[in-house]
C-alpha positions as a printed NumPy array, in Angstrom:
array([[-11.714,  -4.283,  90.033],
       [-15.258,  -3.307,  89.051],
       [-17.83 ,  -0.764,  90.243],
       [-21.499,  -0.49 ,  89.361],
       [-22.092,   3.24 ,  89.517],
       [-24.406,   6.149,  88.855],
       [-24.104,   9.94 ,  88.859],
       [-26.979,  12.381,  89.367],
       [-27.865,  15.941,  90.323],
       [-28.561,  16.228,  94.04 ],
       [-29.643,  19.74 ,  95.041],
       [-30.065,  19.061,  98.789],
       [-27.086,  17.268, 100.283],
       [-28.373,  17.538, 103.867],
       [-31.631,  15.772, 102.96 ],
       [-29.739,  13.182, 100.902],
       [-27.375,  12.467, 103.789],
       [-30.297,  12.039, 106.195],
       [-32.052,   9.675, 103.755],
       [-28.862,   7.651, 103.281],
       [-28.251,   7.348, 107.026],
       [-31.856,   6.158, 107.438],
       [-31.104,   3.134, 105.203],
       [-27.8  ,   2.279, 106.85 ],
       [-25.089,   4.509, 105.391],
       [-22.441,   5.932, 107.717],
       [-20.637,   9.222, 107.04 ],
       [-16.9  ,   8.492, 107.035],
       [-14.99 ,  11.448, 105.558],
       [-15.07 ,  14.829, 103.905],
       [-12.416,  15.003, 101.188],
       [-11.051,  17.789,  99.029],
       [-10.164,  16.229,  95.682],
       [ -8.386,  17.381,  92.571],
       [ -8.715,  15.036,  89.583],
       [ -6.415,  15.702,  86.631],
       [ -7.416,  13.768,  83.501],
       [ -4.792,  12.977,  80.884],
       [ -5.032,  12.337,  77.15 ],
       [ -4.931,   8.575,  76.514],
       [ -5.742,   6.32 ,  73.565],
       [ -8.366,   4.206,  75.373],
       [-10.386,   4.605,  78.549],
       [ -9.589,   7.341,  81.043],
       [ -6.552,   8.105,  83.171],
       [ -6.667,  10.483,  86.116],
       [ -4.464,  11.528,  88.971],
       [ -6.61 ,  11.914,  92.092],
       [ -5.088,  14.11 ,  94.78 ],
       [ -6.836,  14.092,  98.145],
       [ -5.996,  15.745, 101.435],
       [ -3.674,  12.962, 102.645],
       [ -3.149,  10.614,  99.679],
       [ -3.002,  10.388,  95.905],
       [ -3.712,   7.726,  93.283],
       [ -3.281,   7.186,  89.587],
       [ -6.526,   5.636,  88.355],
       [ -7.079,   4.066,  84.958],
       [-10.616,   3.042,  84.014],
       [-13.177,   2.357,  81.333],
       [-16.986,   2.345,  81.516],
       [-19.895,   0.704,  79.745],
       [-23.593,   1.41 ,  80.325],
       [-25.772,  -1.341,  81.808],
       [-29.455,  -0.408,  81.877],
       [-28.949,   3.15 ,  83.097],
       [-26.02 ,   2.393,  85.397],
       [-22.358,   2.42 ,  84.465],
       [-20.075,  -0.591,  84.915],
       [-16.558,   0.656,  85.509],
       [-13.414,  -1.485,  85.392],
       [-10.526,   0.265,  87.102],
       [ -7.026,  -0.001,  88.517],
       [ -5.583,   2.239,  91.239],
       [ -1.919,   2.786,  92.093],
       [ -0.807,   4.899,  95.072],
       [  1.284,   7.936,  94.091],
       [  3.718,   9.194,  96.754],
       [  4.702,  12.374,  94.844],
       [  1.586,  13.662,  93.041],
       [  3.116,  16.974,  91.925],
       [  5.97 ,  15.201,  90.134],
       [  3.546,  12.651,  88.639],
       [  1.217,  15.407,  87.385],
       [  4.158,  17.233,  85.765],
       [  5.447,  14.04 ,  84.139],
       [  2.066,  12.958,  82.75 ],
       [  1.099,  16.478,  81.642],
       [  4.377,  16.772,  79.728],
       [  4.205,  13.36 ,  78.09 ],
       [  0.465,  12.781,  77.574],
       [ -1.166,  16.203,  77.872],
       [ -3.907,  17.333,  80.246],
       [ -7.476,  16.779,  79.118],
       [ -9.243,  18.419,  82.071],
       [ -9.141,  19.118,  85.781],
       [-12.001,  18.698,  88.252],
       [-11.987,  19.985,  91.814],
       [-14.577,  18.914,  94.331],
       [-15.445,  18.648,  97.98 ],
       [-16.737,  15.131,  98.615],
       [-18.686,  13.824, 101.581],
       [-18.203,  10.051, 101.671],
       [-20.805,   7.71 , 103.164],
       [-20.421,   3.923, 103.282],
       [-22.842,   1.012, 103.581],
       [-21.706,  -2.556, 102.979],
       [-19.666,  -2.482,  99.756],
       [-21.305,   0.733,  98.482],
       [-19.82 ,   4.227,  98.533],
       [-22.161,   7.21 ,  98.32 ],
       [-20.504,  10.495,  97.374],
       [-22.184,  13.84 ,  97.995],
       [-20.093,  16.103,  95.77 ],
       [-19.813,  19.869,  95.444],
       [-18.046,  20.187,  92.092],
       [-16.484,  23.477,  90.99 ],
       [-18.431,  24.819,  88.02 ],
       [-21.113,  22.1  ,  88.193],
       [-22.722,  22.447,  91.607],
       [-24.182,  19.738,  93.824],
       [-24.088,  16.171,  92.542],
       [-24.161,  12.644,  93.865],
       [-22.489,   9.417,  92.88 ],
       [-22.963,   5.815,  93.973],
       [-20.237,   3.208,  93.518],
       [-21.012,  -0.406,  94.41 ],
       [-17.753,  -2.336,  94.537],
       [-18.191,  -5.686,  92.806],
       [-16.215,  -8.425,  94.589],
       [-13.658, -10.363,  92.537],
       [-15.547, -12.911,  90.474],
       [-18.84 , -11.313,  91.491],
       [-21.802, -10.458,  89.309],
       [-22.375,  -6.703,  88.905],
       [-26.114,  -7.347,  88.617],
       [-26.12 ,  -8.68 ,  92.198],
       [-25.302,  -5.135,  93.356],
       [-28.071,  -3.464,  91.353],
       [-30.872,  -3.925,  93.898],
       [-29.058,  -2.033,  96.664],
       [-27.989,   0.705,  94.232],
       [-31.632,   0.997,  93.107],
       [-32.78 ,   1.075,  96.748],
       [-30.317,   3.879,  97.493],
       [-31.417,   5.876,  94.453],
       [-35.061,   5.498,  95.516],
       [-34.274,   6.642,  99.065],
       [-32.56 ,   9.727,  97.619],
       [-35.53 ,  10.418,  95.329],
       [-33.481,   9.906,  92.141],
       [-35.332,   8.414,  89.166],
       [-33.519,   6.427,  86.468],
       [-34.139,   9.169,  83.909],
       [-32.166,  11.554,  86.141],
       [-28.948,   9.526,  85.916],
       [-26.018,  11.215,  84.188],
       [-23.666,   9.421,  81.824],
       [-19.974,  10.173,  81.717],
       [-17.622,  11.9  ,  84.095],
       [-17.714,  15.303,  85.747],
       [-15.187,  16.709,  83.29 ],
       [-17.388,  15.591,  80.37 ],
       [-20.326,  17.337,  82.021],
       [-18.29 ,  20.529,  82.353],
       [-17.242,  20.372,  78.688],
       [-20.879,  19.925,  77.59 ],
       [-22.144,  22.954,  79.511]])
């Protein structure tokens, strides 16, 4: 599966949510997430624990004109504590990120309004690219969303939240 995505600072989540709703997004959930990243030879591997479910997610990213193209696989994890212990013992933990995420959806696009421990208020857009689809076909709606939120291309952040935390 593929996502076309972008991360950015977003100091006013209430205003961002109102702007997103004005262009068709619907609030769908507020999630408490714990992402544990593990040491791997290529790409990234994280265990995402949410309030009611957990996933092991493997992914890699490449930049495409300011946005990131992410190829990923997700596998449900019924016992996240045991999985975290197993992977920490065999691979090693690279980092942990905790956040409170407000999820809004429009079409095939997820907008995340994130409050990340140690980093503050951020936003992320993920446009899910259909199987066999062209990621560039999703760019116009991602750009429209960024414009509605008042986010310029030079404000986009590369990398993941844990990389941001390590850099600060």
